[in-house]
Amino acid sequence: MSDPILSVHHLSIDYGYEEDATHAVTDVSFTLGRGEFLGLAGESGCGKSTLAYGVANILRNPANIVSGEILYHGGNAAPINILALSGAALRAFRWNELAIVFQSAMNALNPVLSLRAQIRDIFTTHRPQMSRKEIDQRAVELLQMVGIASDRLRSFPHELSGGMRQRAGIALALALNPDIIIMDEPTTALDVVAQREILSEMIRLRQNLQFSVIFITHDLSLLLELADNVAIMYAGRIVEYGDRRNVYAHARHPYSYGLLHSFPPLRGPAKKVYGIAGSPPDLRALPQGCAFHPRCPMAFADCQSALPILKAADPAIPAQHAACHLYDAARRAEPPTEEDIAAAYSVNAKRRGMRV
Ligand code: SF4
């Protein structure tokens, strides 16, 4: 991996307190490299957005960070603990070093201000030394960067299409050249053509500007195309992490395998589609042991009592980690082959009446 720009250590985030707490994120650690594109995937409610908003330190009550540390490694100075920032330091950090593109641009943009006014707002707050003329020149540049004609600076959000609004959100995020951009399902509400255009734009911008991206989606197929590394989340934890090519070709965790076999490939040979039985667990009352065990076709006795730890599943690919007892030599003599996992999913799917 390139130099780290961000490192997250043992982050846990709850909604609510004590026995009423919903454990949205539990003991999550990862490192984001400089210029890296990290994809966070998993079903709705698995903690992806809470994790990302925790990283940006924008969570509000009743969300509370129970434990952990988030270090930003910018420049030559000592790392900054993002969770220790507050007030003006936190506000400055958010736009200058880390920016967010939210899921629904209509809600993220101010409906009563033109694009020009919203861009001016950022610069007058964060770059008070810039003249009005310089700000307006930069506003034109930013819109051009994301493929919007400069005459749209006068437009209000409701005058733009969904794709344009999302592009405008990206332009605002890029305004101060941050090192990290968090994108929370930025294309979910768009049609596939607009989605493709925006993602192509993001790839081009990242190549030119060299920022790092944390990209959140429930659409794993998107990440297999875009990301350098992929983290799969389930019930608030990262259950598999690795290079997207390795995760695609050799998913180790049965949940990742199930996700990858829940949609047909657009290219290449056909593959069997199984789906994953059941629903994600209630985060207020997680199952004992591995939270995936009630849905896992490979579950065995240990899975109901012991929590699996995220670690290398295959010595040949040490950077790919999975949290699964199947790869713990003390619990299972031989790790499963992909055929074993496929066979278990196939039996499970047939039991549910699916044709596979
Ligand atoms: Fe399945 Fe057990 Fe692995 Fe969890 S630990 S994914 S239940 S085999």
Tab-separated table of C-alpha atoms and ligand atoms in Angstrom:
chain	number	residue	atom	x	y	z
A	1	MET	CA	0.000	0.000	0.000
A	2	SER	CA	1.041	3.633	-0.586
A	3	ASP	CA	1.647	5.895	2.469
A	4	PRO	CA	-1.369	5.909	4.751
A	5	ILE	CA	-3.485	9.050	4.708
A	6	LEU	CA	-5.968	7.751	7.278
A	7	SER	CA	-5.840	4.975	9.851
A	8	VAL	CA	-8.814	3.825	11.860
A	9	HIS	CA	-8.168	1.785	15.016
A	10	HIS	CA	-10.799	-0.269	16.839
A	11	LEU	CA	-13.642	2.146	16.146
A	12	SER	CA	-16.974	1.325	17.789
A	13	ILE	CA	-20.092	3.487	17.393
A	14	ASP	CA	-23.453	3.031	19.131
A	15	TYR	CA	-26.803	4.722	18.758
A	16	GLY	CA	-28.208	5.172	22.249
A	17	TYR	CA	-26.680	4.179	25.518
A	18	GLU	CA	-26.091	1.164	27.720
A	19	GLU	CA	-28.673	-1.620	27.380
A	20	ASP	CA	-30.685	0.380	24.799
A	21	ALA	CA	-27.652	0.865	22.559
A	22	THR	CA	-27.707	-0.217	18.927
A	23	HIS	CA	-24.197	-1.346	18.032
A	24	ALA	CA	-23.917	0.147	14.554
A	25	VAL	CA	-20.120	-0.205	14.188
A	26	THR	CA	-18.000	-2.558	16.282
A	27	ASP	CA	-14.232	-2.725	16.541
A	28	VAL	CA	-13.474	-1.604	12.986
A	29	SER	CA	-9.867	-1.009	11.928
A	30	PHE	CA	-8.520	-0.207	8.476
A	31	THR	CA	-5.972	1.965	6.707
A	32	LEU	CA	-6.616	4.164	3.687
A	33	GLY	CA	-3.594	4.768	1.483
A	34	ARG	CA	-2.741	8.068	-0.243
A	35	GLY	CA	-4.638	8.043	-3.533
A	36	GLU	CA	-6.399	4.772	-2.689
A	37	PHE	CA	-10.007	4.023	-3.646
A	38	LEU	CA	-11.508	1.953	-0.838
A	39	GLY	CA	-14.965	0.494	-1.323
A	40	LEU	CA	-17.238	-0.235	1.632
A	41	ALA	CA	-19.991	-2.687	0.758
A	42	GLY	CA	-22.692	-4.624	2.554
A	43	GLU	CA	-26.460	-4.811	2.926
A	44	SER	CA	-28.472	-1.810	4.150
A	45	GLY	CA	-28.036	-1.273	7.882
A	46	CYS	CA	-24.631	-2.966	8.125
A	47	GLY	CA	-22.944	0.215	9.422
A	48	LYS	CA	-21.286	1.568	6.247
A	49	SER	CA	-22.621	5.117	6.468
A	50	THR	CA	-22.236	5.301	10.253
A	51	LEU	CA	-18.604	4.263	9.864
A	52	ALA	CA	-17.984	6.901	7.194
A	53	TYR	CA	-19.703	9.667	9.166
A	54	GLY	CA	-17.764	8.582	12.242
A	55	VAL	CA	-14.543	8.959	10.242
A	56	ALA	CA	-15.604	12.514	9.324
A	57	ASN	CA	-16.591	13.168	12.962
A	58	ILE	CA	-20.025	14.447	11.928
A	59	LEU	CA	-22.175	12.074	13.954
A	60	ARG	CA	-24.717	13.642	16.281
A	61	ASN	CA	-26.617	12.427	19.304
A	62	PRO	CA	-27.813	9.733	19.858
A	63	ALA	CA	-24.806	8.390	17.926
A	64	ASN	CA	-21.793	8.128	20.156
A	65	ILE	CA	-18.280	6.925	19.559
A	66	VAL	CA	-17.700	4.310	22.207
A	67	SER	CA	-14.040	3.649	21.502
A	68	GLY	CA	-11.338	3.939	18.897
A	69	GLU	CA	-8.997	6.375	17.257
A	70	ILE	CA	-8.962	7.892	13.756
A	71	LEU	CA	-5.651	9.343	12.631
A	72	TYR	CA	-5.205	11.635	9.648
A	73	HIS	CA	-1.654	11.579	8.292
A	74	GLY	CA	-1.402	14.819	6.343
A	75	GLY	CA	1.932	16.362	5.362
A	76	ASN	CA	4.975	16.038	7.591
A	77	ALA	CA	3.313	17.012	10.845
A	78	ALA	CA	2.325	14.472	13.520
A	79	PRO	CA	-0.918	12.587	12.763
A	80	ILE	CA	-4.123	14.371	13.770
A	81	ASN	CA	-6.658	12.460	15.850
A	82	ILE	CA	-9.885	13.443	14.096
A	83	LEU	CA	-11.994	12.446	17.089
A	84	ALA	CA	-10.116	14.922	19.285
A	85	LEU	CA	-10.944	17.868	16.979
A	86	SER	CA	-13.777	20.226	17.812
A	87	GLY	CA	-15.057	23.707	17.032
A	88	ALA	CA	-13.128	25.746	14.468
A	89	ALA	CA	-10.379	23.108	14.089
A	90	LEU	CA	-12.936	20.454	13.153
A	91	ARG	CA	-14.785	22.771	10.742
A	92	ALA	CA	-11.510	23.653	9.013
A	93	PHE	CA	-10.460	20.018	8.846
A	94	ARG	CA	-13.706	18.893	7.228
A	95	TRP	CA	-13.553	20.954	4.063
A	96	ASN	CA	-9.794	21.323	3.733
A	97	GLU	CA	-8.671	17.751	4.338
A	98	LEU	CA	-11.815	15.661	4.143
A	99	ALA	CA	-15.044	16.264	2.249
A	100	ILE	CA	-18.230	14.248	1.807
A	101	VAL	CA	-20.522	13.715	-1.152
A	102	PHE	CA	-23.876	12.735	0.309
A	103	GLN	CA	-26.337	10.220	-1.038
A	104	SER	CA	-29.042	12.661	-2.008
A	105	ALA	CA	-27.605	15.809	-3.534
A	106	MET	CA	-31.023	17.524	-3.375
A	107	ASN	CA	-30.904	17.258	0.402
A	108	ALA	CA	-27.206	18.095	0.659
A	109	LEU	CA	-27.349	21.274	-1.458
A	110	ASN	CA	-28.942	24.404	-0.059
A	111	PRO	CA	-32.256	24.764	-1.974
A	112	VAL	CA	-32.433	28.568	-1.618
A	113	LEU	CA	-28.920	29.385	-2.823
A	114	SER	CA	-27.569	29.310	-6.376
A	115	LEU	CA	-24.525	27.138	-7.092
A	116	ARG	CA	-22.396	30.280	-7.254
A	117	ALA	CA	-23.549	31.361	-3.796
A	118	GLN	CA	-22.876	27.912	-2.346
A	119	ILE	CA	-19.368	27.836	-3.781
A	120	ARG	CA	-18.711	31.404	-2.591
A	121	ASP	CA	-19.850	30.350	0.862
A	122	ILE	CA	-17.093	27.724	1.079
A	123	PHE	CA	-14.349	30.092	-0.022
A	124	THR	CA	-15.397	33.072	2.075
A	125	THR	CA	-15.394	30.769	5.117
A	126	HIS	CA	-12.209	28.831	4.430
A	127	ARG	CA	-10.198	31.170	2.187
A	128	PRO	CA	-11.141	34.669	3.412
A	129	GLN	CA	-8.072	36.122	1.688
A	130	MET	CA	-9.470	35.270	-1.793
A	131	SER	CA	-11.093	38.086	-3.740
A	132	ARG	CA	-14.604	37.767	-5.190
A	133	LYS	CA	-13.067	37.600	-8.689
A	134	GLU	CA	-10.720	34.745	-7.716
A	135	ILE	CA	-13.573	32.839	-6.094
A	136	ASP	CA	-15.755	33.192	-9.178
A	137	GLN	CA	-12.905	31.995	-11.409
A	138	ARG	CA	-12.451	28.973	-9.161
A	139	ALA	CA	-16.228	28.330	-9.251
A	140	VAL	CA	-16.113	28.178	-13.059
A	141	GLU	CA	-13.117	25.818	-12.903
A	142	LEU	CA	-14.873	23.546	-10.416
A	143	LEU	CA	-18.020	23.246	-12.516
A	144	GLN	CA	-15.978	22.570	-15.642
A	145	MET	CA	-14.039	19.914	-13.747
A	146	VAL	CA	-17.233	17.953	-13.154
A	147	GLY	CA	-18.687	18.562	-16.623
A	148	ILE	CA	-21.210	21.326	-15.864
A	149	ALA	CA	-21.370	24.395	-18.092
A	150	SER	CA	-20.351	27.573	-16.243
A	151	ASP	CA	-23.664	29.334	-17.021
A	152	ARG	CA	-25.192	26.911	-14.502
A	153	LEU	CA	-23.555	28.875	-11.696
A	154	ARG	CA	-26.726	30.962	-11.601
A	155	SER	CA	-28.934	27.879	-11.232
A	156	PHE	CA	-30.609	26.743	-8.043
A	157	PRO	CA	-30.581	23.029	-7.152
A	158	HIS	CA	-34.205	22.474	-8.255
A	159	GLU	CA	-33.272	23.704	-11.751
A	160	LEU	CA	-30.726	20.907	-12.209
A	161	SER	CA	-31.222	17.258	-13.146
A	162	GLY	CA	-30.398	14.576	-10.562
A	163	GLY	CA	-27.089	13.825	-12.284
A	164	MET	CA	-26.129	17.517	-12.378
A	165	ARG	CA	-26.958	17.963	-8.713
A	166	GLN	CA	-24.734	15.040	-7.853
A	167	ARG	CA	-21.948	16.522	-9.994
A	168	ALA	CA	-22.440	19.848	-8.221
A	169	GLY	CA	-22.072	18.001	-4.894
A	170	ILE	CA	-18.775	16.563	-6.144
A	171	ALA	CA	-17.631	20.045	-7.251
A	172	LEU	CA	-18.319	21.415	-3.754
A	173	ALA	CA	-16.419	18.514	-2.199
A	174	LEU	CA	-13.430	19.216	-4.467
A	175	ALA	CA	-13.437	22.952	-3.799
A	176	LEU	CA	-10.518	23.031	-1.365
A	177	ASN	CA	-8.589	20.083	-2.829
A	178	PRO	CA	-9.086	17.732	0.129
A	179	ASP	CA	-6.921	14.635	0.561
A	180	ILE	CA	-9.921	12.406	1.301
A	181	ILE	CA	-13.398	12.328	-0.201
A	182	ILE	CA	-16.106	10.141	1.316
A	183	MET	CA	-18.836	9.244	-1.168
A	184	ASP	CA	-21.981	7.858	0.410
A	185	GLU	CA	-23.895	5.978	-2.291
A	186	PRO	CA	-23.513	8.990	-4.590
A	187	THR	CA	-25.229	7.415	-7.581
A	188	THR	CA	-27.990	5.375	-5.946
A	189	ALA	CA	-30.828	7.694	-6.981
A	190	LEU	CA	-29.629	8.060	-10.595
A	191	ASP	CA	-30.417	6.159	-13.754
A	192	VAL	CA	-27.682	3.874	-15.062
A	193	VAL	CA	-26.511	6.307	-17.753
A	194	ALA	CA	-26.035	9.189	-15.290
A	195	GLN	CA	-24.484	6.729	-12.838
A	196	ARG	CA	-21.918	5.595	-15.403
A	197	GLU	CA	-21.066	9.181	-16.411
A	198	ILE	CA	-20.512	10.288	-12.822
A	199	LEU	CA	-18.391	7.290	-11.936
A	200	SER	CA	-16.235	7.796	-15.045
A	201	GLU	CA	-15.863	11.430	-13.998
A	202	MET	CA	-14.779	10.371	-10.511
A	203	ILE	CA	-12.151	7.994	-11.904
A	204	ARG	CA	-10.756	10.762	-14.101
A	205	LEU	CA	-10.739	13.339	-11.293
A	206	ARG	CA	-9.040	10.964	-8.886
A	207	GLN	CA	-6.334	10.208	-11.424
A	208	ASN	CA	-5.729	13.921	-11.970
A	209	LEU	CA	-6.051	15.188	-8.405
A	210	GLN	CA	-4.765	12.142	-6.484
A	211	PHE	CA	-7.236	12.292	-3.615
A	212	SER	CA	-8.221	9.173	-1.664
A	213	VAL	CA	-11.792	7.901	-1.741
A	214	ILE	CA	-13.967	5.942	0.665
A	215	PHE	CA	-16.878	4.863	-1.513
A	216	ILE	CA	-19.953	3.419	0.174
A	217	THR	CA	-22.387	1.267	-1.746
A	218	HIS	CA	-24.585	-1.775	-1.371
A	219	ASP	CA	-23.772	-2.530	-5.031
A	220	LEU	CA	-20.690	-4.713	-4.827
A	221	SER	CA	-20.483	-4.978	-8.612
A	222	LEU	CA	-19.638	-1.242	-8.795
A	223	LEU	CA	-16.691	-1.653	-6.453
A	224	LEU	CA	-15.322	-4.596	-8.368
A	225	GLU	CA	-14.852	-2.181	-11.234
A	226	LEU	CA	-13.735	0.948	-9.395
A	227	ALA	CA	-12.016	0.213	-6.113
A	228	ASP	CA	-8.427	-0.700	-5.266
A	229	ASN	CA	-9.471	-2.462	-2.077
A	230	VAL	CA	-12.839	-3.591	-0.818
A	231	ALA	CA	-14.114	-3.957	2.755
A	232	ILE	CA	-17.272	-6.022	3.184
A	233	MET	CA	-19.307	-5.164	6.288
A	234	TYR	CA	-21.833	-7.274	8.118
A	235	ALA	CA	-23.659	-6.319	11.319
A	236	GLY	CA	-21.282	-3.445	12.066
A	237	ARG	CA	-18.010	-5.282	11.498
A	238	ILE	CA	-15.658	-5.686	8.556
A	239	VAL	CA	-15.868	-9.388	7.721
A	240	GLU	CA	-13.636	-9.421	4.637
A	241	TYR	CA	-11.034	-7.002	3.336
A	242	GLY	CA	-8.707	-7.241	0.373
A	243	ASP	CA	-7.707	-6.273	-3.116
A	244	ARG	CA	-10.910	-6.111	-5.179
A	245	ARG	CA	-9.550	-8.620	-7.732
A	246	ASN	CA	-8.759	-11.147	-5.022
A	247	VAL	CA	-12.091	-10.639	-3.292
A	248	TYR	CA	-13.888	-11.094	-6.599
A	249	ALA	CA	-11.935	-14.151	-7.694
A	250	HIS	CA	-11.504	-15.788	-4.265
A	251	ALA	CA	-14.002	-14.512	-1.714
A	252	ARG	CA	-13.143	-16.305	1.545
A	253	HIS	CA	-15.947	-15.234	3.834
A	254	PRO	CA	-19.227	-17.048	3.141
A	255	TYR	CA	-21.080	-13.707	3.353
A	256	SER	CA	-18.868	-12.142	0.660
A	257	TYR	CA	-19.310	-15.276	-1.419
A	258	GLY	CA	-23.090	-14.992	-1.032
A	259	LEU	CA	-23.065	-11.283	-1.984
A	260	LEU	CA	-20.971	-11.997	-5.061
A	261	HIS	CA	-23.382	-14.748	-6.073
A	262	SER	CA	-26.469	-12.613	-5.589
A	263	PHE	CA	-26.214	-10.889	-8.969
A	264	PRO	CA	-25.397	-12.240	-12.434
A	265	PRO	CA	-22.137	-11.075	-14.106
A	266	LEU	CA	-22.527	-8.637	-17.009
A	267	ARG	CA	-19.506	-10.078	-18.825
A	268	GLY	CA	-17.586	-13.347	-18.860
A	269	PRO	CA	-18.908	-16.813	-18.191
A	270	ALA	CA	-22.260	-17.291	-16.494
A	271	LYS	CA	-22.176	-18.143	-12.801
A	272	LYS	CA	-24.731	-19.584	-10.432
A	273	VAL	CA	-26.784	-17.114	-8.435
A	274	TYR	CA	-27.843	-18.220	-4.945
A	275	GLY	CA	-28.797	-15.179	-2.879
A	276	ILE	CA	-28.441	-15.181	0.896
A	277	ALA	CA	-31.268	-16.592	2.983
A	278	GLY	CA	-32.770	-14.527	5.799
A	279	SER	CA	-32.219	-10.914	6.828
A	280	PRO	CA	-29.479	-8.997	8.614
A	281	PRO	CA	-29.717	-9.270	12.419
A	282	ASP	CA	-31.155	-6.720	14.820
A	283	LEU	CA	-28.151	-4.630	15.871
A	284	ARG	CA	-29.624	-4.250	19.384
A	285	ALA	CA	-29.500	-7.989	19.969
A	286	LEU	CA	-26.821	-9.591	17.848
A	287	PRO	CA	-26.532	-13.380	17.763
A	288	GLN	CA	-23.805	-14.888	19.944
A	289	GLY	CA	-20.585	-15.849	18.165
A	290	CYS	CA	-20.468	-14.983	14.481
A	291	ALA	CA	-23.380	-12.631	13.712
A	292	PHE	CA	-23.763	-14.266	10.290
A	293	HIS	CA	-24.258	-17.799	11.664
A	294	PRO	CA	-28.094	-17.908	11.419
A	295	ARG	CA	-27.780	-17.260	7.646
A	296	CYS	CA	-24.496	-19.019	6.911
A	297	PRO	CA	-24.686	-22.296	4.984
A	298	MET	CA	-21.197	-23.223	6.251
A	299	ALA	CA	-21.893	-22.606	9.961
A	300	PHE	CA	-20.704	-25.212	12.459
A	301	ALA	CA	-20.888	-25.514	16.237
A	302	ASP	CA	-18.102	-23.026	17.098
A	303	CYS	CA	-19.808	-20.306	15.065
A	304	GLN	CA	-22.604	-20.025	17.635
A	305	SER	CA	-20.299	-19.330	20.557
A	306	ALA	CA	-17.015	-17.751	19.434
A	307	LEU	CA	-16.528	-14.431	17.671
A	308	PRO	CA	-14.289	-14.786	14.593
A	309	ILE	CA	-11.386	-12.338	14.258
A	310	LEU	CA	-10.436	-10.584	11.008
A	311	LYS	CA	-7.130	-12.118	9.863
A	312	ALA	CA	-5.363	-13.562	6.826
A	313	ALA	CA	-7.374	-16.465	5.471
A	314	ASP	CA	-4.823	-17.709	2.988
A	315	PRO	CA	-1.036	-17.512	3.534
A	316	ALA	CA	-0.645	-17.081	-0.227
A	317	ILE	CA	-2.634	-13.798	-0.085
A	318	PRO	CA	-1.672	-12.303	3.308
A	319	ALA	CA	-3.303	-8.921	2.555
A	320	GLN	CA	-6.736	-10.505	2.179
A	321	HIS	CA	-8.432	-10.882	5.545
A	322	ALA	CA	-11.607	-12.691	6.565
A	323	ALA	CA	-13.370	-12.985	9.926
A	324	CYS	CA	-14.418	-16.624	9.746
A	325	HIS	CA	-13.671	-19.764	11.798
A	326	LEU	CA	-13.370	-21.799	8.604
A	327	TYR	CA	-9.818	-20.452	8.268
A	328	ASP	CA	-8.820	-21.068	11.869
A	329	ALA	CA	-6.665	-24.214	11.897
A	330	ALA	CA	-7.463	-24.762	15.590
A	331	ARG	CA	-11.172	-25.103	14.759
A	332	ARG	CA	-11.157	-26.696	11.329
A	333	ALA	CA	-8.378	-28.900	9.951
A	334	GLU	CA	-8.689	-27.792	6.318
A	335	PRO	CA	-10.011	-24.468	5.010
A	336	PRO	CA	-12.945	-24.904	2.628
A	337	THR	CA	-12.530	-24.739	-1.125
A	338	GLU	CA	-14.745	-22.440	-3.167
A	339	GLU	CA	-16.533	-25.564	-4.377
A	340	ASP	CA	-17.382	-26.404	-0.747
A	341	ILE	CA	-18.938	-22.971	-0.209
A	342	ALA	CA	-20.755	-23.144	-3.559
A	343	ALA	CA	-22.140	-26.590	-2.716
A	344	ALA	CA	-23.396	-25.394	0.683
A	345	TYR	CA	-25.110	-22.354	-0.895
A	346	SER	CA	-26.594	-24.562	-3.608
A	347	VAL	CA	-28.115	-26.994	-1.082
A	348	ASN	CA	-29.421	-24.066	0.934
A	349	ALA	CA	-30.959	-22.391	-2.136
A	350	LYS	CA	-32.649	-25.611	-3.280
A	351	ARG	CA	-34.081	-26.055	0.213
A	352	ARG	CA	-35.675	-22.615	-0.229
A	353	GLY	CA	-37.147	-23.714	-3.543
A	354	MET	CA	-34.760	-21.697	-5.734
A	355	ARG	CA	-33.611	-23.026	-9.094
A	356	VAL	CA	-29.807	-22.701	-9.218
B	1	SF4	FE1	-20.144	-18.912	8.661
B	1	SF4	FE2	-19.037	-19.702	10.912
B	1	SF4	FE3	-17.588	-18.409	9.134
B	1	SF4	FE4	-19.459	-17.132	10.511
B	1	SF4	S1	-17.610	-18.042	11.328
B	1	SF4	S2	-19.088	-16.972	8.363
B	1	SF4	S3	-21.015	-18.698	10.676
B	1	SF4	S4	-18.537	-20.430	8.892
